[in-house]
Coordinates of C-alpha atoms in Angstrom, one line a residue:
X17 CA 260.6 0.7 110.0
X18 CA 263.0 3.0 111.2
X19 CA 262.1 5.5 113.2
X20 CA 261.3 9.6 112.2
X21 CA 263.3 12.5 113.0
X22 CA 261.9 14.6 115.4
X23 CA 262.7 18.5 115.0
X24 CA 262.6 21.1 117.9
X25 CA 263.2 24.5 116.9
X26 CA 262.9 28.1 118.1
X27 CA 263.5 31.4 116.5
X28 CA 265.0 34.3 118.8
X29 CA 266.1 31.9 121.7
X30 CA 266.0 33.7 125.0
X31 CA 263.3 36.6 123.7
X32 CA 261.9 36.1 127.4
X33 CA 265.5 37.1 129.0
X34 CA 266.7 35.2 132.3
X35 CA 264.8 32.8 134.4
X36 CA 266.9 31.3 137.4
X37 CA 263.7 31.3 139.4
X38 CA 262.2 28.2 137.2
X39 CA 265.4 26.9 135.8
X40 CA 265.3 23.2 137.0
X41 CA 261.9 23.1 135.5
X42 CA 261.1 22.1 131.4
X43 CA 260.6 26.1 130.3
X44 CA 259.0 27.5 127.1
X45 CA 262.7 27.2 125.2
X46 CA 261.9 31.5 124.7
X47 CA 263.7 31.7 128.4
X48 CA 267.1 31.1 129.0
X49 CA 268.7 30.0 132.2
X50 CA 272.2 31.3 131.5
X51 CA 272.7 35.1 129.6
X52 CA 275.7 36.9 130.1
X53 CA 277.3 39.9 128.7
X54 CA 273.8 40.3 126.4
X55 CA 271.6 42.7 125.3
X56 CA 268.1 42.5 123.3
X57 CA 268.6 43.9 119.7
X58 CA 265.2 46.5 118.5
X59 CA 264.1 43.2 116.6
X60 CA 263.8 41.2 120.5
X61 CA 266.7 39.0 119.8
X62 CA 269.6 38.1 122.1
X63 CA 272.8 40.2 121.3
X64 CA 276.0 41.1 122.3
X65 CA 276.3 43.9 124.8
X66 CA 278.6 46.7 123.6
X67 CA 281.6 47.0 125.4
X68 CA 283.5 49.9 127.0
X69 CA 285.9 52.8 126.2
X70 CA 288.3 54.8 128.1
X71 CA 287.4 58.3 128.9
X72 CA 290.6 59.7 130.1
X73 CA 294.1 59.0 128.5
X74 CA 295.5 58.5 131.7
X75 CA 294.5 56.9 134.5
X76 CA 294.1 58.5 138.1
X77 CA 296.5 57.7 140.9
X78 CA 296.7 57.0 144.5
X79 CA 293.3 57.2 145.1
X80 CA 291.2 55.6 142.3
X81 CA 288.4 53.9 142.3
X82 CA 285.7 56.5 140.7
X83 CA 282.6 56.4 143.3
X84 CA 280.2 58.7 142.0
X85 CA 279.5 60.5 138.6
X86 CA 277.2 63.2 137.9
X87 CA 276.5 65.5 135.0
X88 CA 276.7 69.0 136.2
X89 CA 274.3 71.8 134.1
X90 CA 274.6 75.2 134.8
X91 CA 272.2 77.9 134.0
X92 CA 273.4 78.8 130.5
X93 CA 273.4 74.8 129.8
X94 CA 277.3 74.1 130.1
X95 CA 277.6 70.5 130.8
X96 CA 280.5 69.3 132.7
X97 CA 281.3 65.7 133.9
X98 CA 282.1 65.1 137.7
X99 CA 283.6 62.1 139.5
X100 CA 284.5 61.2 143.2
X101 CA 287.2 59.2 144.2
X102 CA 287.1 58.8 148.4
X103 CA 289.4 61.8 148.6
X104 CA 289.2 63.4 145.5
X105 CA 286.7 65.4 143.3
X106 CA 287.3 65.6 139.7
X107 CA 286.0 67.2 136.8
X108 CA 286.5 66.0 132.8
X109 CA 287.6 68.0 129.9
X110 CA 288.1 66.3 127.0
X111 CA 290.5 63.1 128.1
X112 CA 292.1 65.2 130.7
X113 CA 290.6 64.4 134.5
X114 CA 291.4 68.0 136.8
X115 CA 291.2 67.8 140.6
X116 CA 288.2 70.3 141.6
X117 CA 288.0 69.5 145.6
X118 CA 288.7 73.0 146.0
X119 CA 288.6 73.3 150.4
X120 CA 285.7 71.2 151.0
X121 CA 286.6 69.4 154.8
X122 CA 288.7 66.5 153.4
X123 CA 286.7 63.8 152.2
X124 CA 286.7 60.2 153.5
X125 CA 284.1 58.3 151.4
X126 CA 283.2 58.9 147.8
X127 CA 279.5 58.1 147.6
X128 CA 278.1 61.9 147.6
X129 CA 274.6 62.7 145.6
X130 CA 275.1 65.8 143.7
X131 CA 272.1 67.8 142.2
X132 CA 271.9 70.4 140.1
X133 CA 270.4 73.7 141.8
X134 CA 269.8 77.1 140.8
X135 CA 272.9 77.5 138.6
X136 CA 275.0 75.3 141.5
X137 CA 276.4 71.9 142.0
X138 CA 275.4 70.5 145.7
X139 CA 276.6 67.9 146.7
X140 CA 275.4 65.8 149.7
X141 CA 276.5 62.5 151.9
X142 CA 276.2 61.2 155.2
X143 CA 278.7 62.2 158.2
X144 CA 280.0 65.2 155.5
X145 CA 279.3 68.6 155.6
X146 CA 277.2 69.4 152.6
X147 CA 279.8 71.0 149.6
X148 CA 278.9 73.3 146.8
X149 CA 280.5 74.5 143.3
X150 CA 279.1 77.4 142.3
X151 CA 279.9 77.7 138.2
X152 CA 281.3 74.9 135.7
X153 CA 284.8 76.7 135.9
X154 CA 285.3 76.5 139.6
X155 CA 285.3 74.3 142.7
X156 CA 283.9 72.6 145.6
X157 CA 283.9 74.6 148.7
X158 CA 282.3 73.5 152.1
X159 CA 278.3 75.3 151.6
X160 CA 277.4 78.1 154.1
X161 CA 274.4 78.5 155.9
X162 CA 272.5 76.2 158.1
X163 CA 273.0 72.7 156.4
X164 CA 272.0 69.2 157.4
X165 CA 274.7 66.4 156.3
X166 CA 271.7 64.0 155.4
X167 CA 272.1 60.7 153.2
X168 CA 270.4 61.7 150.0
X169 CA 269.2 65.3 148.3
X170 CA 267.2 66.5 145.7
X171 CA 266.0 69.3 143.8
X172 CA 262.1 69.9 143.6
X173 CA 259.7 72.5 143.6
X174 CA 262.5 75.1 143.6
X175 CA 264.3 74.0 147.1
X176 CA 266.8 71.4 148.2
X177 CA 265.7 68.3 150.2
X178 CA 267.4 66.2 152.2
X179 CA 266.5 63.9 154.4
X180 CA 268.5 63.1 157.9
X181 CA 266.8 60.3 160.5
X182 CA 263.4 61.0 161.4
X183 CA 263.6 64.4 159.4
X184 CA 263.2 65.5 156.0
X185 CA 264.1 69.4 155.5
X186 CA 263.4 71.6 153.1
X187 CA 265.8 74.9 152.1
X188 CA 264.6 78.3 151.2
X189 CA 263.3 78.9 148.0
X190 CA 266.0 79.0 145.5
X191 CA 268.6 79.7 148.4
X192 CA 271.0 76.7 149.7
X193 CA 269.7 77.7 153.3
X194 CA 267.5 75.5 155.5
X195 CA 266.9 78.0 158.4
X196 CA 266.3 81.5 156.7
X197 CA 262.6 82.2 154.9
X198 CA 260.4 79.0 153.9
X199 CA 262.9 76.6 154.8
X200 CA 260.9 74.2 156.8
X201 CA 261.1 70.4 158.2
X202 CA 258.8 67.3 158.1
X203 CA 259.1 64.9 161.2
X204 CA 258.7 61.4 159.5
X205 CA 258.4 60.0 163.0
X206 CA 255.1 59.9 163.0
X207 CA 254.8 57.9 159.9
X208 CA 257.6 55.3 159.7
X209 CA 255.9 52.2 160.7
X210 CA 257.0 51.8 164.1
X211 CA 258.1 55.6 165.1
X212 CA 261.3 54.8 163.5
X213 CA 263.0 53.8 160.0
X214 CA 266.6 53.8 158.5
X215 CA 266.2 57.4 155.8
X216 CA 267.7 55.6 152.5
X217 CA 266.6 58.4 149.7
X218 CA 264.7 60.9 147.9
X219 CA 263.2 61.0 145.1
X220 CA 260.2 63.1 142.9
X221 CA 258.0 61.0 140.8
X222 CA 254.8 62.8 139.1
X223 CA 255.0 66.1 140.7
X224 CA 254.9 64.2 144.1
X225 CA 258.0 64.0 146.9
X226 CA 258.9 60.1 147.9
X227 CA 260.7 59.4 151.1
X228 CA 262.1 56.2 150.9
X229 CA 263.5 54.2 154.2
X230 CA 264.7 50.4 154.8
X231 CA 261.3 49.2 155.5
X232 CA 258.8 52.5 154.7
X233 CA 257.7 54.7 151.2
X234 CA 256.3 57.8 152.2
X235 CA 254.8 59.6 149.1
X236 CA 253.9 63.3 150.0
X237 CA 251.3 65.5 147.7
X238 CA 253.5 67.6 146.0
X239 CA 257.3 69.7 146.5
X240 CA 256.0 72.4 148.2
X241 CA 256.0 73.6 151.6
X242 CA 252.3 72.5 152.4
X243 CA 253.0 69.2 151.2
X244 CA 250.4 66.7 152.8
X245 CA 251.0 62.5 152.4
X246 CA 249.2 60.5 149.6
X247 CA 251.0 57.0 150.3
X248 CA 252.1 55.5 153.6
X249 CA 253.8 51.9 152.4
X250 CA 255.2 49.7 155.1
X251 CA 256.6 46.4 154.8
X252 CA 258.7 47.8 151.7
X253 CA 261.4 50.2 151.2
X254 CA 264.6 51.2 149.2
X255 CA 268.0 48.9 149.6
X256 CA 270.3 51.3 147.6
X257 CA 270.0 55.1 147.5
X258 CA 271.6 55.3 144.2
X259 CA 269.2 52.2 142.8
X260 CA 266.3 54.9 141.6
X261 CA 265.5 55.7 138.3
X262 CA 262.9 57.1 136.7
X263 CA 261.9 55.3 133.8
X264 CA 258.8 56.7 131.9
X265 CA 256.1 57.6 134.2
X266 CA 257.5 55.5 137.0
X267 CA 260.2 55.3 139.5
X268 CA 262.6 51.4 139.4
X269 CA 264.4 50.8 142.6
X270 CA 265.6 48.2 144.6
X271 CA 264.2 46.7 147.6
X272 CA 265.0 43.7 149.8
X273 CA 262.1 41.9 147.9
X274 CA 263.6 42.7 144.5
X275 CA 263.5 45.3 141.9
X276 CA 260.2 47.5 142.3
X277 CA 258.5 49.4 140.0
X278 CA 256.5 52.5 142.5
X279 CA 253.6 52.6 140.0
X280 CA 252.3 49.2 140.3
X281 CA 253.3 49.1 144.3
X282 CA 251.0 52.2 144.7
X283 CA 248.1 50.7 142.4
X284 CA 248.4 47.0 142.8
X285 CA 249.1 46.5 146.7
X286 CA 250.3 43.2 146.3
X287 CA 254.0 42.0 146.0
X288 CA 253.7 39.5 142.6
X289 CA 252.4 42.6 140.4
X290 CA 254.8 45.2 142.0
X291 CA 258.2 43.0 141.2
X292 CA 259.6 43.9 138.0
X293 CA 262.6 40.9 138.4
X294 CA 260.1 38.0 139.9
X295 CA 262.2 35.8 137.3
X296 CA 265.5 36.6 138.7
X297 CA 264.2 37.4 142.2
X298 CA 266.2 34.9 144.5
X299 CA 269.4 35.0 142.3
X300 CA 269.6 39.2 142.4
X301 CA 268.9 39.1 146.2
X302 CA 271.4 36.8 146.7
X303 CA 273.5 39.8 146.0
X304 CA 271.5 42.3 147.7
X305 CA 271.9 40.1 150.5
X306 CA 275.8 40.4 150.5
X307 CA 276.4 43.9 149.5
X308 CA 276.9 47.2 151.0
X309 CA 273.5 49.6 149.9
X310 CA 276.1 52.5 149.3
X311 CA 277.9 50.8 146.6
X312 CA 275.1 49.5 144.7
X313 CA 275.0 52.2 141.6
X314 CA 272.6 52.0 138.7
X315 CA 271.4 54.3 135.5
X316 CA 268.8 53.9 133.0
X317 CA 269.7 54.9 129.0
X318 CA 266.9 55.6 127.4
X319 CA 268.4 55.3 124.0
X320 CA 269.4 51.8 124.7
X321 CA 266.2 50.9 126.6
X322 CA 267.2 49.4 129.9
X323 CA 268.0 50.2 133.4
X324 CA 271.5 48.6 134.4
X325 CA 272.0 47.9 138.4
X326 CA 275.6 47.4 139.6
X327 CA 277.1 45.1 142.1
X328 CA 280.9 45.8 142.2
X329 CA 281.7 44.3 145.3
X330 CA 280.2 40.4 143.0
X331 CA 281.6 41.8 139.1
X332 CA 278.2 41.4 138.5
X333 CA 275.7 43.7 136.5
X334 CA 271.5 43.3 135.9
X335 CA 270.2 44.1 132.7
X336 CA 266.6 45.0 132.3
X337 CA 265.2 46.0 129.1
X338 CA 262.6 48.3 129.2
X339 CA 261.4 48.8 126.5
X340 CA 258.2 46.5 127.3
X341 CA 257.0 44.2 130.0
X342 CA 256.0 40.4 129.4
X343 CA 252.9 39.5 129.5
X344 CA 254.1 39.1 133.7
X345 CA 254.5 42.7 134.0
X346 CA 258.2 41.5 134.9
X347 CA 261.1 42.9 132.1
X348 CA 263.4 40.7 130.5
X349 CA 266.8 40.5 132.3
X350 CA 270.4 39.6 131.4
X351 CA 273.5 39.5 133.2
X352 CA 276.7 40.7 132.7
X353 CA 279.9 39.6 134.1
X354 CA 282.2 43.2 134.9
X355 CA 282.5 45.7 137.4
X356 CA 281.2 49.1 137.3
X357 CA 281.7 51.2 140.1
X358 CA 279.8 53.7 139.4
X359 CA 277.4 55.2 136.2
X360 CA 275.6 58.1 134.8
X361 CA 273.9 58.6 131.5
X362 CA 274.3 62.2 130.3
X363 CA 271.7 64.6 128.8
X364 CA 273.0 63.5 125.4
X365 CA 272.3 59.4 126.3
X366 CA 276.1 58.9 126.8
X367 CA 276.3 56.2 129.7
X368 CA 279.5 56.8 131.7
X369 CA 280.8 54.2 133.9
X370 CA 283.3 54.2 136.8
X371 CA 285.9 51.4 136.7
X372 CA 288.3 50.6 140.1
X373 CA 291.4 51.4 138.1
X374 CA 291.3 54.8 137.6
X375 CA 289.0 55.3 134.7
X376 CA 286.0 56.5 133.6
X377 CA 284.4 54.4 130.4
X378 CA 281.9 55.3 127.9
X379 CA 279.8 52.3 126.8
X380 CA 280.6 51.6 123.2
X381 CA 282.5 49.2 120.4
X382 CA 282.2 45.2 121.0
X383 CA 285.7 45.2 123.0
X384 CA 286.1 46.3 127.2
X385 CA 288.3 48.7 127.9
X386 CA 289.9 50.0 125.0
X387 CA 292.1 53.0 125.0
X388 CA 291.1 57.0 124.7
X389 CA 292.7 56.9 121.3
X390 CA 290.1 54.2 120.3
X391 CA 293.2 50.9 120.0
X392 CA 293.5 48.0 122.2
X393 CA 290.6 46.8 124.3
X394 CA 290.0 42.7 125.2
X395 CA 287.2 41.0 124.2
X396 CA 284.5 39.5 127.3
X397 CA 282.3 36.2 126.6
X398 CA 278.9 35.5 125.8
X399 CA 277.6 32.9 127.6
X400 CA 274.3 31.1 126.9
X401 CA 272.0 28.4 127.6
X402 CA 268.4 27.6 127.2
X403 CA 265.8 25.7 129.1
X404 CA 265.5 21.8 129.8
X405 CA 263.3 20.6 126.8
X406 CA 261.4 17.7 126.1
X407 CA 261.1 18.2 122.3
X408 CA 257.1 18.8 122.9
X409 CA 254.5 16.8 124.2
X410 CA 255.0 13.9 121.6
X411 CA 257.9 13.1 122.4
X412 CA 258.5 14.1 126.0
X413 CA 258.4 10.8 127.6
X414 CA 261.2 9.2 124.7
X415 CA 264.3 8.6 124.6
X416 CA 265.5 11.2 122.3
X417 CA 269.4 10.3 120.2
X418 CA 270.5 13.7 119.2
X419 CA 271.8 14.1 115.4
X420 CA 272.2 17.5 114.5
X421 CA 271.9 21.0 115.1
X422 CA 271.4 24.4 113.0
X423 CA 272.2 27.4 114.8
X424 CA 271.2 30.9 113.4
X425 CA 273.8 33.6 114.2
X426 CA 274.2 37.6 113.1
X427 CA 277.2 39.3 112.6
X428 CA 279.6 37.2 113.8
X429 CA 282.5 37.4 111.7
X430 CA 285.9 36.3 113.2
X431 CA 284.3 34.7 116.0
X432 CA 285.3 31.2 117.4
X433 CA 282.2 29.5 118.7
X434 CA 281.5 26.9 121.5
X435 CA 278.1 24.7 120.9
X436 CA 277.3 22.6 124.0
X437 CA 275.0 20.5 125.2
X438 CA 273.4 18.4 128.7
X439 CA 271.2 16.2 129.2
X440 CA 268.0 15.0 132.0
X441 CA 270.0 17.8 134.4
X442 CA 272.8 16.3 135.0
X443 CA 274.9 19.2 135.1
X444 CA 278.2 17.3 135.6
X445 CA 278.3 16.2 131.7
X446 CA 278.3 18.7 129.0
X447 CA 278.9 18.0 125.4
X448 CA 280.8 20.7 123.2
X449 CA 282.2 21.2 119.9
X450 CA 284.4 24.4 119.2
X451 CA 283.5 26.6 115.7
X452 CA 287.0 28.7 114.7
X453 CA 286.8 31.6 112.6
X454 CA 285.7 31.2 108.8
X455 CA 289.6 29.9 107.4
X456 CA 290.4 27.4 110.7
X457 CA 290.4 23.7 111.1
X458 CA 287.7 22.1 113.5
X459 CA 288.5 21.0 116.7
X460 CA 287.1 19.2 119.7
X461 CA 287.3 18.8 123.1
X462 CA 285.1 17.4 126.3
X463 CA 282.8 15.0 124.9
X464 CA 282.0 16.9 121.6
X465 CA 282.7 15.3 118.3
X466 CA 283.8 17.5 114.7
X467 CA 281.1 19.7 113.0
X468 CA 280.7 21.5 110.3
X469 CA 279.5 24.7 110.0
X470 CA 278.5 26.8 106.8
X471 CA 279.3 30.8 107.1
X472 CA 277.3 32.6 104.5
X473 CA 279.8 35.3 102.9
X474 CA 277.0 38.1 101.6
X475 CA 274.8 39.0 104.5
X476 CA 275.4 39.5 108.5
X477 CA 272.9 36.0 109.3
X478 CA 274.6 33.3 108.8
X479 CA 273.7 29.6 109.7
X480 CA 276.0 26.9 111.3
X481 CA 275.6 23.3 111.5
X482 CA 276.7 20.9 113.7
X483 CA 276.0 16.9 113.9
X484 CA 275.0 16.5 117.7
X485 CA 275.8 13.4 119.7
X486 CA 274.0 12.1 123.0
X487 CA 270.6 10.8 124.5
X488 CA 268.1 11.9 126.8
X489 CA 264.8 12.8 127.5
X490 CA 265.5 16.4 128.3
X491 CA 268.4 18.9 126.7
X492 CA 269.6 21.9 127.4
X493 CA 271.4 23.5 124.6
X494 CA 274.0 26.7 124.7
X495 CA 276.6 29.1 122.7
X496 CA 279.5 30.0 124.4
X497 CA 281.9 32.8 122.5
X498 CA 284.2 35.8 123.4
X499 CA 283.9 39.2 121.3
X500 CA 286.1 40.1 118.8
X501 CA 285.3 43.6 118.2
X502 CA 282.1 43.5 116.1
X503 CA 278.5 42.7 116.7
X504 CA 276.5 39.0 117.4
X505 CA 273.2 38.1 117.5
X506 CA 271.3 34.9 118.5
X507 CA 269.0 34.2 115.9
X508 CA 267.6 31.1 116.2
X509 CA 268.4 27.2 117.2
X510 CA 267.0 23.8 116.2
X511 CA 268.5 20.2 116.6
X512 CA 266.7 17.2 115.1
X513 CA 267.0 13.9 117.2
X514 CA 265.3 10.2 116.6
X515 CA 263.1 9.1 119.4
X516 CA 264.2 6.0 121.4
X517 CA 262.9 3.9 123.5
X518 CA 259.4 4.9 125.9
X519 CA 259.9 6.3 129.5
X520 CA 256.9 6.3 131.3

C-alpha cells in the first residue's frame, strides 16, 4: 500500500518575528530564522517594509553624511526640520536644505542632542560649547552664560539638564543659565557603583529624571530642584545615548545585555524579564559589540508601531514591533538590510531618516530612494526563511520525500519570486525554483526543478504552487524576492511530502 501524504502547514509564517538565538533548533514554524527588509501588517502577518523617499531635490555637498535630525517647535507651534552634517547645520524648507550654523565655534563632529526649550533650540555634545537658535527663522549662535559642554541634555520640569562626568546640572528656571538663580548640580559620585561611571544620557520617564551611565541607571524622584533618588541600578546601563525612546509608559534603550525595556528592569530585577530582544540577543550584540555608541541612532513611530535601532557602520537596522509583546514579554523583531544614519519621527508621525549621501529620506512607497519629484527609486529584497521542521511529532523520526508546496502571498503583483528549500541543516545545499511575474516563462536554477504557480487576477491574496523535490527529516523552507514598487505580504505556506523510511 503506498504510503499517505503527509501535510505541514502554517498560516502567517514568521507571526513570532526573528529567532537567531534558537535557530539550529526544530522551532514552532511561527518563528523565522531569516527576515529582512519586513514589517508586521495590523493583521500580524509578515510584510514588506516601505521603502524610502528623498527629502531634498538636491543633495548636500562636501560635507554629507546627515548625523543628527531633530524637529524644532517653537512657542507659536512652527515646526522646522534640522540636520547636522560634522560641519554643518541645516535647516529644511520644503525640498530646499539652508545652511543655519550661524557663528557657533566650528563644528567637528555631528552627533549634537537638540531639545526644544522655552521657545529655543539647544543644542548639546561633548567637547562643544553648547549652541542655541533662538526662533524658527534664525540661527545657531554659541549660548551665553555659564554652560557645561556635557554628552546629553534635556528639557524637564522647566530647566535644561545635562549631564558631564560625575555631575548632572541643572539651569535656571526657564533661563539657559546654570550658575544664576536655581540652577544647581547633583554629584553622581556618590552613587555610580564604584565612585565612578562613563555619563551616557538623560532621559524623563513618568514625571521622574533617569541618569543613565555605561554600567549604572540612576532614577531621581522627580525634575525639580529637590529631586531625591528612587532607583540606584548597577550592573546595567545605556550603550547609545541616542538609543532611548519612550514608548508608551516606558523608556526602550540599549544596553550591553540587549535592548531594555526600564519598566520591567525597575519591577522585575532580573535580566530574562527586563530583555525586550532575548530572541535576537547574541546576534544584535554582535553589533553593539563592534560599533561606536555615538552612531547608533534610533526612533519609534507610533503610527507604524515599532521602535527601529540603527547600525550604519554594519547597513544593518532592528525592527521591533510594538504593538504587543509575546507571551515572552520579548517583541517580535525583523531586520533590515540599509543604512540609516540618523532618524527622527515628527509630531505629525513622519519618520525622517539621514542617508551618508547627502539626503534626508521620508519613509514611504515600496522602492529605496526614489527622487523628491516622487520617480525613480530601486527596489531592496525580502529575504525569508522559517524554522527546521519535522512535519510534527508523527512523522518527525521519517524520512520525509517532498512533493509540493502552496504558498499564500498578498499583493504581489509584478514580482518575480524565489521558493527555496534545505534540508537536516546542512546549510551548504539549498533547493530553489524562480516564479517571474504573471506573463513570463519558468525558470530554474541551483537544484530546483520547474513549477507552476496560479496568480489569482481579482483580489490582492493570491496562491502559488510549486512541486517540491528532496528528502529529509527536517526542512527549512523560504521566499526570497525584491520589491517592485507595491506592497507583499506573507500569508501562509504548506508543502505536502510522503514519509520514507524510519530514523530512530
Amino acid at each position: 500500500m503506498p504510503k499517505p501524504l503527509v501535510h505541514f502547514g502554517f498560516n502567517y509564517p514568521a507571526a513570532f518575528g526573528l529567532n537567531t538565538q534558537e535557530q539550529d533548533e526544530s522551532l514552532d514554524p511561527k518563528w523565522a530564522t531569516t527576515a529582512i527588509n519586513f514589517v508586521f501588517d495590523q493583521n500580524g502577518r509578515l510584510a514588506a517594509r516601505k521603502g524610502t523617499k528623498r527629502v531634498n531635490a538636491s543633495a548636500l555637498t562636501g560635507d554629507i553624511t546627515v548625523k543628527t535630525i531633530h524637529e524644532y517647535i517653537d512657542k507659536g507651534a512652527n515646526s522646522l526640520i534640522i540636520l547636522t552634517t560634522d560641519t554643518k547645520i541645516y535647516k529644511v524648507v520644503g525640498d530646499v536644505f539652508t545652511d543655519i550654523t550661524g557663528t557657533i565655534t566650528t563644528p567637528t563632529d555631528g552627533h549634537w542632542q537638540f531639545t526644544n526649550f522655552n521657545g529655543a533650540c539647544v543644542g548639546h555634545q561633548d567637547g562643544h560649547n553648547p549652541i542655541v537658535m533662538a526662533t524658527v527663522g534664525g540661527s545657531f549662535v554659541d549660548a551665553t552664560g555659564t554652560q557645561y559642554s556635557g554628552s546629553s541634555v534635556i528639557t524637564a520640569g522647566g530647566r535644561l539638564w545635562t549631564i558631564l562626568g560625575s555631575d548632572l546640572r541643572y539651569s535656571d528656571l526657564l533661563i539657559n543659565d546654570f550658575a544664576t538663580g536655581s540652577a544647581g548640580v547633583y554629584d553622581l559620585s556618590i552613587y555610580w557603583k564604584g565612585g565612578m561611571d562613563v555619563p551616557v544620557a538623560i532621559a524623563e520617564f513618568n514625571g521622574h529624571l533617569v541618569v543613565f551611565g555605561k554600567n549604572n541607571i540612576i532614577v531621581y524622584s522627580d525634575v525639580t530642584s529637590s529631586a531625591t533618588i528612587v532607583e540606584n541600578i548597577s550592573g546595567i546601563g545605556c550603550a547609545a545615548r541616542d538609543s532611548i525612546q519612550a514608548i508608551g509608559n516606558d523608556l526602550i534603550f540599549l544596553s550591553s545585555k540587549g535592548v531594555i525595556a526600564l519598566s520591567r528592569l525597575i519591577q522585575e530585577k532580573s535580566m530574562p524579564e527586563r530583555d525586550v530582544s532575548k530572541n535576537v540577543r547574541d546576534y544584535l550584540l554582535g553589533y553593539v559589540n563592534s560599533s561606536s555608541g555615538a552612531q547608533v541612532k534610533s526612533s519609534y513611530n507610533k503610527k507604524e508601531g515599532f521602535y527601529l535601532l540603527s547600525f550604519p557602520n554594519s547597513n544593518k537596522v532592528f525592527h521591533f514591533d510594538v504593538r504587543a509583546a509575546l507571551p515572552d514579554g520579548s517583541f517580535r523583531v525583523t531586520e533590515w538590510q540599509t543604512t540609516f544614519t540618523s532618524m527622527t519621527t515628527t509630531l505629525l508621525d513622519t519618520l525622517l531618516l539621514g542617508s551618508e549621501d547627502g539626503h534626508v529620506l521620508s519613509y514611504q512607497g515600496y522602492l529605496d530612494n526614489a527622487l523628491s519629484g516622487g520617480t525613480g527609486g530601486v527596489g531592496y529584497t525580502l529575504d525569508y526563511f522559517s524554522p527546521w521542521n519535522d512535519f510534527g511529532q508523527e512523522a518527525a523520526n521519517y524520512e520525509k520525500m517532498v512533493k509540493r508546496s502552496s504558498v499564500h502571498i498578498t499583493g504581489g503583483y509584478g514580482y518575480i519570486l524565489s521558493l527555496k528549500w534545505k534540508f537536516d541543516f546542512d546549510t551548504s545545499k539549498t533547493y530553489s525554483i524562480i516564479f517571474p511575474t504573471e506573463d513570463g516563462e519558468w525558470s530554474e536554477f541551483g537544484v530546483g526543478e520547474y513549477a507552476i504557480a496560479e496568480f489569482g487576477t481579482g483580489s490582492s491574496n493570491r496562491e502559488i504552487k510549486a512541486p517540491l523535490k528532496g528528502s529529509g527529516r527536517v526542512m527549512q523552507i523560504g521566499l526570497v524576492t525584491t520589491t517592485v514598487g507595491s506592497e507583499f505580504g506573507l500569508q501562509r505556506v504548506d508543502v505536502q511530502a510522503k514519509l520514507g523510511k524510519l530514523n530512530v
